[in-house]
mmCIF file of C-alpha atoms in Angstrom:
data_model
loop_
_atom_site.group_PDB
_atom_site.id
_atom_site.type_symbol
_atom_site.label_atom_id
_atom_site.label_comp_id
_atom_site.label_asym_id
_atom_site.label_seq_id
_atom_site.Cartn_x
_atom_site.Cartn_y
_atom_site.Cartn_z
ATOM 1 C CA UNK A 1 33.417 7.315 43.858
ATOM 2 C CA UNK A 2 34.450 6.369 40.214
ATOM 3 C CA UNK A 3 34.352 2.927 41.186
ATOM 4 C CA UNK A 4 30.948 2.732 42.966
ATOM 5 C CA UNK A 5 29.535 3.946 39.352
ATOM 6 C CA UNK A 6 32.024 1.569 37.223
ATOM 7 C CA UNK A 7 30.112 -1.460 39.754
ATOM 8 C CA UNK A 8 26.477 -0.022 39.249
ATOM 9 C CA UNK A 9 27.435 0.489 35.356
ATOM 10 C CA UNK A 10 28.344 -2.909 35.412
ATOM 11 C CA UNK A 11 25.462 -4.656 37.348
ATOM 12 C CA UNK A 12 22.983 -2.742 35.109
ATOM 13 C CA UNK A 13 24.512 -4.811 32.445
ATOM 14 C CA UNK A 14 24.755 -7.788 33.497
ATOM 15 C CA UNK A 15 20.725 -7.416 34.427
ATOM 16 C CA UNK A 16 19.491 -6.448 31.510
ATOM 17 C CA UNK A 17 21.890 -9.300 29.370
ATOM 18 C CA UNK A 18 20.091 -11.437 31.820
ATOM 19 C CA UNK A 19 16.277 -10.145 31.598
ATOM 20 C CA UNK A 20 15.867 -9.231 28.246
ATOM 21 C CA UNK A 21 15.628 -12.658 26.998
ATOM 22 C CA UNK A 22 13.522 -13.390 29.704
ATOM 23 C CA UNK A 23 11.088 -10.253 28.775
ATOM 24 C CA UNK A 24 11.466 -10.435 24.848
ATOM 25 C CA UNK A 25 11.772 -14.460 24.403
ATOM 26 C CA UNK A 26 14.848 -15.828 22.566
ATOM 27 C CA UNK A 27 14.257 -17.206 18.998
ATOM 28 C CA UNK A 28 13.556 -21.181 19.072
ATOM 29 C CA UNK A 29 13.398 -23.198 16.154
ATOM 30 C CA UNK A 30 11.582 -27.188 16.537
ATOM 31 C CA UNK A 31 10.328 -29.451 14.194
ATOM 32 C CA UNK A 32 7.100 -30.273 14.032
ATOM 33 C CA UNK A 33 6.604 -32.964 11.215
ATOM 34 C CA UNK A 34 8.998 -35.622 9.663
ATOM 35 C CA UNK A 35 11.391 -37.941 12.055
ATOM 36 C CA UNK A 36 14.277 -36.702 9.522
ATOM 37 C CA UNK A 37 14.144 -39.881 6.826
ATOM 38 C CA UNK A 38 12.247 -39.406 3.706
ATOM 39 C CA UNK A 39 9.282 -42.128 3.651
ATOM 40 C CA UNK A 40 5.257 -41.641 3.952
ATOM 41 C CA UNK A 41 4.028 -42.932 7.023
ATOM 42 C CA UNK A 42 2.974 -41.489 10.030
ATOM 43 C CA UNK A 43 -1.340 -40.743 9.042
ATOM 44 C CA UNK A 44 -3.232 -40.690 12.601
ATOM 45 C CA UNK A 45 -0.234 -39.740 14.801
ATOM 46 C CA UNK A 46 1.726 -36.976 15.592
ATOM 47 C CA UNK A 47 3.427 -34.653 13.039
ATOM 48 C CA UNK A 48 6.715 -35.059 14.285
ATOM 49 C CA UNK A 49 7.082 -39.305 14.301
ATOM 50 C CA UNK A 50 5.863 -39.271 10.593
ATOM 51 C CA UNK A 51 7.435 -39.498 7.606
ATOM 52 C CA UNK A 52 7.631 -36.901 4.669
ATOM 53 C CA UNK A 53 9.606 -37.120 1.526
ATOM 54 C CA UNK A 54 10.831 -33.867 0.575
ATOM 55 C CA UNK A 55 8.465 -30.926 1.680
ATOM 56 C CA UNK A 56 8.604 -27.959 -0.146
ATOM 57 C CA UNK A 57 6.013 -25.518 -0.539
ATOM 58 C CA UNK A 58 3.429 -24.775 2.794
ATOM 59 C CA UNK A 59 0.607 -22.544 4.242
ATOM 60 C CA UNK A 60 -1.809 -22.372 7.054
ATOM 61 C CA UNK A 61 -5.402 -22.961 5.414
ATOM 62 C CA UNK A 62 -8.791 -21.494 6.423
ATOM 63 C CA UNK A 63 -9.277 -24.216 9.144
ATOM 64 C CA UNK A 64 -6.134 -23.091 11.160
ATOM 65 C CA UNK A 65 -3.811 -26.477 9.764
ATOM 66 C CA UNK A 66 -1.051 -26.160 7.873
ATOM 67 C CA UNK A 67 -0.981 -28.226 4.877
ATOM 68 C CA UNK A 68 2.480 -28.967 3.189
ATOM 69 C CA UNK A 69 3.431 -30.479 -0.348
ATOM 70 C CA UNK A 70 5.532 -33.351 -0.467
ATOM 71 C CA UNK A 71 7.219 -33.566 -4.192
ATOM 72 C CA UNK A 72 8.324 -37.157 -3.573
ATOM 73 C CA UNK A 73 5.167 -38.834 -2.473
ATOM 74 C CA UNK A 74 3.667 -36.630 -4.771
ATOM 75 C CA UNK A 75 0.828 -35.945 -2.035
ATOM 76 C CA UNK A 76 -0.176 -33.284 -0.058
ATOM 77 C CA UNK A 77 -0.692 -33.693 3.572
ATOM 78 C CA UNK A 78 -2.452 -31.554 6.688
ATOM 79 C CA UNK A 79 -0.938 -30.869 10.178
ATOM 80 C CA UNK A 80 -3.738 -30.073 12.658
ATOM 81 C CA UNK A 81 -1.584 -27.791 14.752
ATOM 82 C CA UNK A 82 -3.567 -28.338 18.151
ATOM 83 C CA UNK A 83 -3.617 -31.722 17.993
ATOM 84 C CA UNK A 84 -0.325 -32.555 15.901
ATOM 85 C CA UNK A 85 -1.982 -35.156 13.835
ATOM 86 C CA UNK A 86 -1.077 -35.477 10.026
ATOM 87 C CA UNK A 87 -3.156 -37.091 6.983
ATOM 88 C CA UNK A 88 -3.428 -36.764 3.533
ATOM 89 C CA UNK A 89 -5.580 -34.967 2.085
ATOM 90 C CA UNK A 90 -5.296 -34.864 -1.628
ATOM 91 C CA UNK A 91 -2.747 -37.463 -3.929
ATOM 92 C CA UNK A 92 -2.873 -41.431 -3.656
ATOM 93 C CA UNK A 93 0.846 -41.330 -3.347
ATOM 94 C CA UNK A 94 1.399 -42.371 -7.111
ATOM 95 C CA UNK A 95 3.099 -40.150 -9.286
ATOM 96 C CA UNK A 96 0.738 -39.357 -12.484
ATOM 97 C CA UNK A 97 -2.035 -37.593 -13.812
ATOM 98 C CA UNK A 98 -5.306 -38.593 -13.210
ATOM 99 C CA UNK A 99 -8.132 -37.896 -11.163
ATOM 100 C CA UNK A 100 -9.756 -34.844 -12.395
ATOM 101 C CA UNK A 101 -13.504 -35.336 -10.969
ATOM 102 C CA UNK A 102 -13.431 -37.367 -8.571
ATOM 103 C CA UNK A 103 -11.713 -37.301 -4.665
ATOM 104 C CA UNK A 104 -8.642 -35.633 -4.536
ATOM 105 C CA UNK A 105 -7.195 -38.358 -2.493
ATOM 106 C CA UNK A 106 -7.802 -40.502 -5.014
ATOM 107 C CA UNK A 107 -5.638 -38.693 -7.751
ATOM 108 C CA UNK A 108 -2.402 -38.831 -9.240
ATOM 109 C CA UNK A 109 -0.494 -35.675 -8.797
ATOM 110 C CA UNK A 110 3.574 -34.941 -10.099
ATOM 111 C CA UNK A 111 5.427 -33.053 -7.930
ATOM 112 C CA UNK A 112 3.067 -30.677 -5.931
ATOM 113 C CA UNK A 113 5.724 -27.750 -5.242
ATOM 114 C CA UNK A 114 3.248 -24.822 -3.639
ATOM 115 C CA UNK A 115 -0.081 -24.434 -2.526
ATOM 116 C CA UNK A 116 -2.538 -21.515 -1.482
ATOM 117 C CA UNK A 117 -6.347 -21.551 -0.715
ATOM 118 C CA UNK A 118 -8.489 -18.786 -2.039
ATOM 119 C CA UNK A 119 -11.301 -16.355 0.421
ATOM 120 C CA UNK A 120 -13.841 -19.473 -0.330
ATOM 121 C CA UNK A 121 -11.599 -21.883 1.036
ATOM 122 C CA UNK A 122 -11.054 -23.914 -1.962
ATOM 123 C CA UNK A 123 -7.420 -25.455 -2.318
ATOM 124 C CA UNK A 124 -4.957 -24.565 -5.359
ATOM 125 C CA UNK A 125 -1.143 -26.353 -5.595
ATOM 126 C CA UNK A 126 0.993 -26.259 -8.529
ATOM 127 C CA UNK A 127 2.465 -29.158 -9.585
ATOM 128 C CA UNK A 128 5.855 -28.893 -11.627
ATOM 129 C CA UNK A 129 6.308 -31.973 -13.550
ATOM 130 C CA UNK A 130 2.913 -31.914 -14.974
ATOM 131 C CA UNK A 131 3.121 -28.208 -15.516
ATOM 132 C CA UNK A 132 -0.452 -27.130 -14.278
ATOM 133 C CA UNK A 133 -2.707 -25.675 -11.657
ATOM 134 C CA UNK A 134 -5.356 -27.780 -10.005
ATOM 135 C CA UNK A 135 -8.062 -27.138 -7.152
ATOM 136 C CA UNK A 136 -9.831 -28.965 -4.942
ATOM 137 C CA UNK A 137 -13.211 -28.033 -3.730
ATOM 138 C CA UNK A 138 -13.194 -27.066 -0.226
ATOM 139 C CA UNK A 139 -17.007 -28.349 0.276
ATOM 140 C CA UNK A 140 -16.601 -31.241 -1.742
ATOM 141 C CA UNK A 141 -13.160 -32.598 -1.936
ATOM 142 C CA UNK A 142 -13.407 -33.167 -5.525
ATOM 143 C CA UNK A 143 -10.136 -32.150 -7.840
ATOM 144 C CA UNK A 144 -9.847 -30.677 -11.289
ATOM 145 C CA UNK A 145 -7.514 -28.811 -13.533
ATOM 146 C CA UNK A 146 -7.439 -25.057 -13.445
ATOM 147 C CA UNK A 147 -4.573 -23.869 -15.556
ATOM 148 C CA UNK A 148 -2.585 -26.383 -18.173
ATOM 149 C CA UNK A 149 -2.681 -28.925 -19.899
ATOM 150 C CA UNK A 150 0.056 -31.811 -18.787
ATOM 151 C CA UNK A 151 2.344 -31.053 -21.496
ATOM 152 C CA UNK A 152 5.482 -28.492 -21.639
ATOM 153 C CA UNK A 153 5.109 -25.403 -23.752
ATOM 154 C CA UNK A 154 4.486 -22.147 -23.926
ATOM 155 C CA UNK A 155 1.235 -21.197 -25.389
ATOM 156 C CA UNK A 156 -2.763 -20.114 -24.623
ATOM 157 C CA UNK A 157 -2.557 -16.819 -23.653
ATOM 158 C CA UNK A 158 -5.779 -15.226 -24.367
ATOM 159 C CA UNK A 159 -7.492 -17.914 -24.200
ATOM 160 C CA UNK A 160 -8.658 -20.639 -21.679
ATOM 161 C CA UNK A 161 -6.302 -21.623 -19.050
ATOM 162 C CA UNK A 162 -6.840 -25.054 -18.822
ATOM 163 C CA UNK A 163 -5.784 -25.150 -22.974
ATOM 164 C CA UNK A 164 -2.343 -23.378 -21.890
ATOM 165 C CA UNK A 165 0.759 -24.648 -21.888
ATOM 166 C CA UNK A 166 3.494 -24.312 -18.924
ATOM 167 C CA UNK A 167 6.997 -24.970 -18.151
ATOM 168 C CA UNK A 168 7.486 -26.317 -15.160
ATOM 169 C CA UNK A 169 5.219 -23.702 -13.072
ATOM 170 C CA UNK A 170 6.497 -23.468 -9.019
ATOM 171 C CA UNK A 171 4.979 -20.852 -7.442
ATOM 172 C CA UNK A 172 1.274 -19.490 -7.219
ATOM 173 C CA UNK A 173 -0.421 -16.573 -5.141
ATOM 174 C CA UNK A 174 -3.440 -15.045 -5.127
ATOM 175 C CA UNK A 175 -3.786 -11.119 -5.507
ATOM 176 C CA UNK A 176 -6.588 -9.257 -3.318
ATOM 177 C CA UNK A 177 -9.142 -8.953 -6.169
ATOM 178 C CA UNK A 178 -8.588 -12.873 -6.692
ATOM 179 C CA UNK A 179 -6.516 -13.334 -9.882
ATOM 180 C CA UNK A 180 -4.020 -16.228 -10.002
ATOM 181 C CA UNK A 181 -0.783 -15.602 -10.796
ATOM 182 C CA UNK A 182 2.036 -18.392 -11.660
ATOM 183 C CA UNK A 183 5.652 -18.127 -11.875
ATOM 184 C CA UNK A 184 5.890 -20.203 -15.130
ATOM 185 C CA UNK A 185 9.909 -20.480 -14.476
ATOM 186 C CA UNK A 186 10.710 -22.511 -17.518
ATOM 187 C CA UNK A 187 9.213 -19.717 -19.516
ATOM 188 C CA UNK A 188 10.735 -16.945 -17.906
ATOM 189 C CA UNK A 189 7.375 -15.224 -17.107
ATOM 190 C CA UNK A 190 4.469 -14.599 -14.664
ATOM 191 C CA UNK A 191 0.823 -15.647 -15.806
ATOM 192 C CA UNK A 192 -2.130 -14.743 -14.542
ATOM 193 C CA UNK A 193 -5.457 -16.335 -14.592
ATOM 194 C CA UNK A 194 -8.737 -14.733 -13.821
ATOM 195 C CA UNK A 195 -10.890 -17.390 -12.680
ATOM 196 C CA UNK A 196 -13.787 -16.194 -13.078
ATOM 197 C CA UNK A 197 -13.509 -16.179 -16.724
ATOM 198 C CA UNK A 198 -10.968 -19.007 -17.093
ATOM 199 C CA UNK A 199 -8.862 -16.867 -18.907
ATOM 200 C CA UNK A 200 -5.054 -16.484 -19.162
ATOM 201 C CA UNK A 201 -2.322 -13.938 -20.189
ATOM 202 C CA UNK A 202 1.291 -13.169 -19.304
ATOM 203 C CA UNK A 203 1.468 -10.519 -16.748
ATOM 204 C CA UNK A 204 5.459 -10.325 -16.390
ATOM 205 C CA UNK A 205 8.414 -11.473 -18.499
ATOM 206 C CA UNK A 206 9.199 -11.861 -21.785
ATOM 207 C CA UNK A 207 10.496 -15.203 -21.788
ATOM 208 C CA UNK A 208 13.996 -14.365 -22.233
ATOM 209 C CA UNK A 209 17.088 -15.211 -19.216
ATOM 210 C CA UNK A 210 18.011 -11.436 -19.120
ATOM 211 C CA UNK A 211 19.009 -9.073 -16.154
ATOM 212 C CA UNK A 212 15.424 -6.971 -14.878
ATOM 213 C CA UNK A 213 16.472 -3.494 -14.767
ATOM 214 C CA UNK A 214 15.721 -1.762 -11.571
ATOM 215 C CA UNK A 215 12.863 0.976 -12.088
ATOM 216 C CA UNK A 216 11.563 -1.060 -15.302
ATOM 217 C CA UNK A 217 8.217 -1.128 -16.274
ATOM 218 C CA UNK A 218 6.550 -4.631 -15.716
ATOM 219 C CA UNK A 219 5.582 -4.632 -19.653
ATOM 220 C CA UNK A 220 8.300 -5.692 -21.498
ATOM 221 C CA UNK A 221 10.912 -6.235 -18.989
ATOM 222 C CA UNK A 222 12.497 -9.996 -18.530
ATOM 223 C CA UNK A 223 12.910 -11.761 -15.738
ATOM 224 C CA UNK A 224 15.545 -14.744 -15.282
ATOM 225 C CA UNK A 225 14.115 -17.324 -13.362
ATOM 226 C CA UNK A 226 10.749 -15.920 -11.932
ATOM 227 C CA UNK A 227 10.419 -18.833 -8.621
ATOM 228 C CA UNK A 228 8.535 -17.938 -5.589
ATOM 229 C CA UNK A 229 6.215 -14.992 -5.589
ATOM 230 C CA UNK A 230 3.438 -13.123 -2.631
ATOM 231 C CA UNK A 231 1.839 -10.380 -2.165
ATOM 232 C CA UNK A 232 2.292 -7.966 1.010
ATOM 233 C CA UNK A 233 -0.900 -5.897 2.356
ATOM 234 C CA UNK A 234 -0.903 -3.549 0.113
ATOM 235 C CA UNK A 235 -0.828 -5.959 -2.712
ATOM 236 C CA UNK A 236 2.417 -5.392 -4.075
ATOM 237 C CA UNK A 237 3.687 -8.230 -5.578
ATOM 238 C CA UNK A 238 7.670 -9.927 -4.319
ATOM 239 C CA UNK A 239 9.182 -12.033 -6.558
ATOM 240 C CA UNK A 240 12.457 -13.997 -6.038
ATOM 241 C CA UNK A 241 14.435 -14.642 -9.268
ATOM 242 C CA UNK A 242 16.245 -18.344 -8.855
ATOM 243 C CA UNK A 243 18.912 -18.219 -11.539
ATOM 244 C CA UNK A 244 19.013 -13.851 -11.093
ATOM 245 C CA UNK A 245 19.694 -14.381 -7.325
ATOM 246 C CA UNK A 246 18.031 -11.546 -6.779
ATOM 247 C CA UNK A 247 14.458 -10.400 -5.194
ATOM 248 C CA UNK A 248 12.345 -7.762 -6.515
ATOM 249 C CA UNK A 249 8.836 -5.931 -5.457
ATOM 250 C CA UNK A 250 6.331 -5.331 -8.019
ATOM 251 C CA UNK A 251 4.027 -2.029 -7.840
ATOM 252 C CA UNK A 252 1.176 -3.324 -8.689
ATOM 253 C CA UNK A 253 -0.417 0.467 -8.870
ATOM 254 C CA UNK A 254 2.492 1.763 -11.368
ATOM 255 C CA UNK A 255 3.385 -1.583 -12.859
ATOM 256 C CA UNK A 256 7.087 -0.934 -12.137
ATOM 257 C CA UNK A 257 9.958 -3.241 -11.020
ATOM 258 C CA UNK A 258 12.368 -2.199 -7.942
ATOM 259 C CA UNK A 259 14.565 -4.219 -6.977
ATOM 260 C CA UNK A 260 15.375 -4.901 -3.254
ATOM 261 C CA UNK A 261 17.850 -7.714 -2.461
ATOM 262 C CA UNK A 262 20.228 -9.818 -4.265
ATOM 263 C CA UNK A 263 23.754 -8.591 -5.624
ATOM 264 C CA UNK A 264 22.608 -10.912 -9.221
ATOM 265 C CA UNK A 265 25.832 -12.943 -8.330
ATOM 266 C CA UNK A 266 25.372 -16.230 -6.435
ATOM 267 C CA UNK A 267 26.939 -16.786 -3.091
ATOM 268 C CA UNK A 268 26.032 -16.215 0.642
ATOM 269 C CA UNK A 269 27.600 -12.525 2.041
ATOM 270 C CA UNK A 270 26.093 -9.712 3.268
ATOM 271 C CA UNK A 271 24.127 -10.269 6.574
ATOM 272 C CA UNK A 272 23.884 -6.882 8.907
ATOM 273 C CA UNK A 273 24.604 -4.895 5.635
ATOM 274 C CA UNK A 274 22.741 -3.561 2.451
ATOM 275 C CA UNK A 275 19.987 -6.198 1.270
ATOM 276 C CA UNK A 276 21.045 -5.111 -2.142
ATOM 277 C CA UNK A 277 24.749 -6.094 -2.420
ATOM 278 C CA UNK A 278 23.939 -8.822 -0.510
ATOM 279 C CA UNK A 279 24.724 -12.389 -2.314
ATOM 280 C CA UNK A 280 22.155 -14.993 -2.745
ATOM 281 C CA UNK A 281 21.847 -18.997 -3.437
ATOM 282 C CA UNK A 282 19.082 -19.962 -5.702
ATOM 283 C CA UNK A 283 16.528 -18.494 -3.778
ATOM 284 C CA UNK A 284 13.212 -20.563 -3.899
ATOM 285 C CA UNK A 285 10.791 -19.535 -1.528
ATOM 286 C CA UNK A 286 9.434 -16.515 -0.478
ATOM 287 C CA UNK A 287 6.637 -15.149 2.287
ATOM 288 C CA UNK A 288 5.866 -11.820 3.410
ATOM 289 C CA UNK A 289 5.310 -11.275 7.357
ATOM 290 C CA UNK A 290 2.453 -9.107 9.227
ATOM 291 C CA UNK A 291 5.187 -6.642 9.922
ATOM 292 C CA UNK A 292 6.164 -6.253 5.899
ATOM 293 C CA UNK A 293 9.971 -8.306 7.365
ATOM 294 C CA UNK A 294 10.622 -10.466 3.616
ATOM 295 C CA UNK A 295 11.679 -14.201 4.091
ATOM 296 C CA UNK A 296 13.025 -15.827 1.699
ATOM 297 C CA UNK A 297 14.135 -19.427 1.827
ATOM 298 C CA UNK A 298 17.726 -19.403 -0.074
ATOM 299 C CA UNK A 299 18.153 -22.773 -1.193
ATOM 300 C CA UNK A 300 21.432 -23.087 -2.051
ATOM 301 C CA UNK A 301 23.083 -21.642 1.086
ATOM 302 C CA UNK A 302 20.980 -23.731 3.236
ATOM 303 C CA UNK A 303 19.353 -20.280 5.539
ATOM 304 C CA UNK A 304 16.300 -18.964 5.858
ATOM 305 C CA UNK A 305 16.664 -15.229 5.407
ATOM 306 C CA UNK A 306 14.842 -11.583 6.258
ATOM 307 C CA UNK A 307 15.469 -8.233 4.283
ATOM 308 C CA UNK A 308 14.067 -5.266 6.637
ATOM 309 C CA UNK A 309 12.331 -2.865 3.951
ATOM 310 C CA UNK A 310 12.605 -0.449 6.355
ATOM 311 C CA UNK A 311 16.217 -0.383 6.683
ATOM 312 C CA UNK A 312 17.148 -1.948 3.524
ATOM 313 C CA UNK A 313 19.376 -4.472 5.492
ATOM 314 C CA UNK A 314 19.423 -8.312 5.398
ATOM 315 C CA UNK A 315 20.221 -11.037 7.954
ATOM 316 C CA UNK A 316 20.042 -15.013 8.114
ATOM 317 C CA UNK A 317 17.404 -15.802 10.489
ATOM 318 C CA UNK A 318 17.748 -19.869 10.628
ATOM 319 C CA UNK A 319 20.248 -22.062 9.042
ATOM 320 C CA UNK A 320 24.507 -22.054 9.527
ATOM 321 C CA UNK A 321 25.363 -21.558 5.731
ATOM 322 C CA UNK A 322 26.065 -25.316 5.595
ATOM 323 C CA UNK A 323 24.311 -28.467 4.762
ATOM 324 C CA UNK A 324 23.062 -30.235 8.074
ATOM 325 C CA UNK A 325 20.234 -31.273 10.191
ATOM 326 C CA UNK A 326 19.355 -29.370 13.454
ATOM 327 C CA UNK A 327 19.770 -29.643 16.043
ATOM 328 C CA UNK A 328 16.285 -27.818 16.780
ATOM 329 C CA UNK A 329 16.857 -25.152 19.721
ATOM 330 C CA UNK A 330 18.782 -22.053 18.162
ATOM 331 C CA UNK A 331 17.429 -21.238 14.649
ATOM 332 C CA UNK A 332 21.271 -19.890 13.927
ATOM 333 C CA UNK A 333 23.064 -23.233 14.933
ATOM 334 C CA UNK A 334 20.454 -25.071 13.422
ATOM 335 C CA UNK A 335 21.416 -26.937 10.485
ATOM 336 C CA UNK A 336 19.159 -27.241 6.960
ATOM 337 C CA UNK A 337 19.030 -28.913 3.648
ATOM 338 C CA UNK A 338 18.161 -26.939 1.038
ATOM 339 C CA UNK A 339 14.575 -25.518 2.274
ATOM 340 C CA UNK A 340 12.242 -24.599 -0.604
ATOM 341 C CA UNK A 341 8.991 -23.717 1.184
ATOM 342 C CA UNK A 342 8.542 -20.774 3.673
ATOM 343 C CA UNK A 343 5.470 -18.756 5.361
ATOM 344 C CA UNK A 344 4.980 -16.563 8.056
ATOM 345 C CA UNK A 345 1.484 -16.857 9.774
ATOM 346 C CA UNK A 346 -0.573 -13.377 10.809
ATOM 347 C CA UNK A 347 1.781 -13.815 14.626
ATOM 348 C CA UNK A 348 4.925 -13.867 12.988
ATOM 349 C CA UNK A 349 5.436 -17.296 13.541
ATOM 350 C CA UNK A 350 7.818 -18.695 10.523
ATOM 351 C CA UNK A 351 7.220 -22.417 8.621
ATOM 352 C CA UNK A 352 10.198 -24.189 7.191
ATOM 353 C CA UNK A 353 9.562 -26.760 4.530
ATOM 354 C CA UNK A 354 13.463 -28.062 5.096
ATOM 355 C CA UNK A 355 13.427 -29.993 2.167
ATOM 356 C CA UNK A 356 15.929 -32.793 2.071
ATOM 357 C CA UNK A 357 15.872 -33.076 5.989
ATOM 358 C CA UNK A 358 12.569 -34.353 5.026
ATOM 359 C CA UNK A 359 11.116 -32.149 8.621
ATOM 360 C CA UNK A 360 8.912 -29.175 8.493
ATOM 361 C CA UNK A 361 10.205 -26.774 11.226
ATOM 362 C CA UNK A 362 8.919 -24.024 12.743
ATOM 363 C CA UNK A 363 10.286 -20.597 14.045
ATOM 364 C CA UNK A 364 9.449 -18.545 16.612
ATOM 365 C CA UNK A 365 10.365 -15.395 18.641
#
């Protein structure tokens, strides 16, 4: 009878409401450093008693930890991630410039905002107030200057990076043939370093606050705001324009600029829908995943959000749209604070640098 197949329809949905979160896994968002107060204590214990002072940029290094910068202790610290245990490993915790040659926790850094490791292993962060690159040797611990001088400008290229001049750099990534580039946001363009020769050039912008035309070639083109930037695996380069609100992909074959997310306007619409007329909020971080899913950490409206390349859709994956903290369980009713750092580790698994929560969270599936 009719009704014998409404009852079957309607156990068959009930069990698979019920199993498939058993079988797939429901998304869970924790913390995993910083009790919630900004402060630095907490070296020797566990990640999640400590205290951090603003976290920002983060990445999972060589040895499996994830190291985070902390612009307000102007340090950089290490999570062991089996053992939960967080230390310092490079700043003394006073804001400055000094250091070059020696231990890196023994230097004076300003504002650390991102950090990356190149294929050796050696350690590179950015630091924004002093407007230059450093590195610390992974074999040796010892610190120096890669890129900049200390002092804001805009000049070098063509010459030796460490005799350029920045403007408050925040973002640096490495490309597969291991160049450096830096979004050098107070100059409206992308450098790039070749290490290996120590030189320097622009690679994108022209150092005027002007739309990017979608389709451009890099060459020529501006870019308002150039923030976070990363590379996918087939070494495109994404890019996530602060004051443009908008995200773009660089071919890095054709040297051309599409544009994928980001209506240019700021606000916070458009989840389920086109990526493109979606609005942003001062985007600030950005990571690509294993499975090419973009993340980008948009600041201003407090989310953590994904464009699908493959649909061209976007969607706010942590984060209610409003200022808060937690509580940790559901990533969607979990409140953050302006997040500026974001990455997404080789199993999907999604780092939050939840900035003025002072807690590094982490995301998972």
């Amino acid at each position: 009878p009719t009704s014998n197949v409404w009852y079957i329809s309607g156990v068959r949905k009930l069990l698979i409401a019920f199993l498939c979160p058993l079988l797939v896994g429901a998304a869970e968002i924790k913390t995993i450093a910083g009790a919630g107060k900004s402060g630095y204590l907490g070296d020797g214990g566990p990640g999640p008693a400590g205290a951090l002072a603003n976290p920002y940029g983060l990445v999972i290094g060589p040895d499996g930890a994830l190291y985070i910068c902390e612009v307000d202790n102007h340090i950089i610290r290490r999570l062991d991630l089996k053992t939960q245990q967080l230390s310092t490993v490079a700043g003394n915790g006073m804001r400055g410039y000094s250091g070059d040659g020696g231990p890196a926790r023994s230097a004076s850094l300003n504002q650390p905002y991102e950090i990356r490791f190149d294929r050796a292993g050696n350690m590179f962060f950015v630091e924004m107030q002093n407007h230059l690159v450093r590195r610390v040797d992974g074999k040796t611990g010892i610190i120096s200057t890669v890129a900049g001088t200390g002092t804001a400008g805009f000049a070098g290229d063509g010459g030796p990076a460490v005799k350029a001049q920045f403007r408050q750099p925040h973002s640096i990534s490495f490309d597969r043939s291991g160049l450096l580039y830096i979004a050098d946001i107070g100059n409206h363009r992308i450098r790039r370093v070749n290490l290996k020769t120590g030189l320097i050039e622009t690679f994108a912008g022209t150092g005027d606050r002007q739309p990017t035309p979608n389709g451009a070639p890099v060459k020529g083109t501006p870019l308002n705001g150039p923030r976070a930037i990363d590379f996918d695996r087939r070494g495109d380069m994404y890019l996530a324009l602060r004051e443009g609100n908008a995200v773009y992909r660089i071919d890095m074959r054709r040297l051309t600029i599409h544009h994928i997310a980001g209506a240019g306007a700021k606000g916070y619409t458009g989840d389920g829908g086109p990526a493109r007329d979606a609005l942003l909020s001062g985007p600030k971080g950005i990571a690509i995943a294993p499975d090419g899913g973009v993340f980008i950490a948009d600041t201003e409206s407090h989310t953590i959000r994904r464009i699908d390349l493959k649909r061209g859709t976007i969607e706010t994956v942590a984060g209610t749209g409003a200022r808060a903290d937690g509580p940790d369980g559901n990533p969607r009713s979990c409140g953050l604070a302006r997040p500026h750092g974001v990455f997404v580790d080789r199993k999907g698994v999604v780092y939050v640098g939840d900035s003025e929560n002072h807690r590094v969270r982490k995301l998972t599936n």
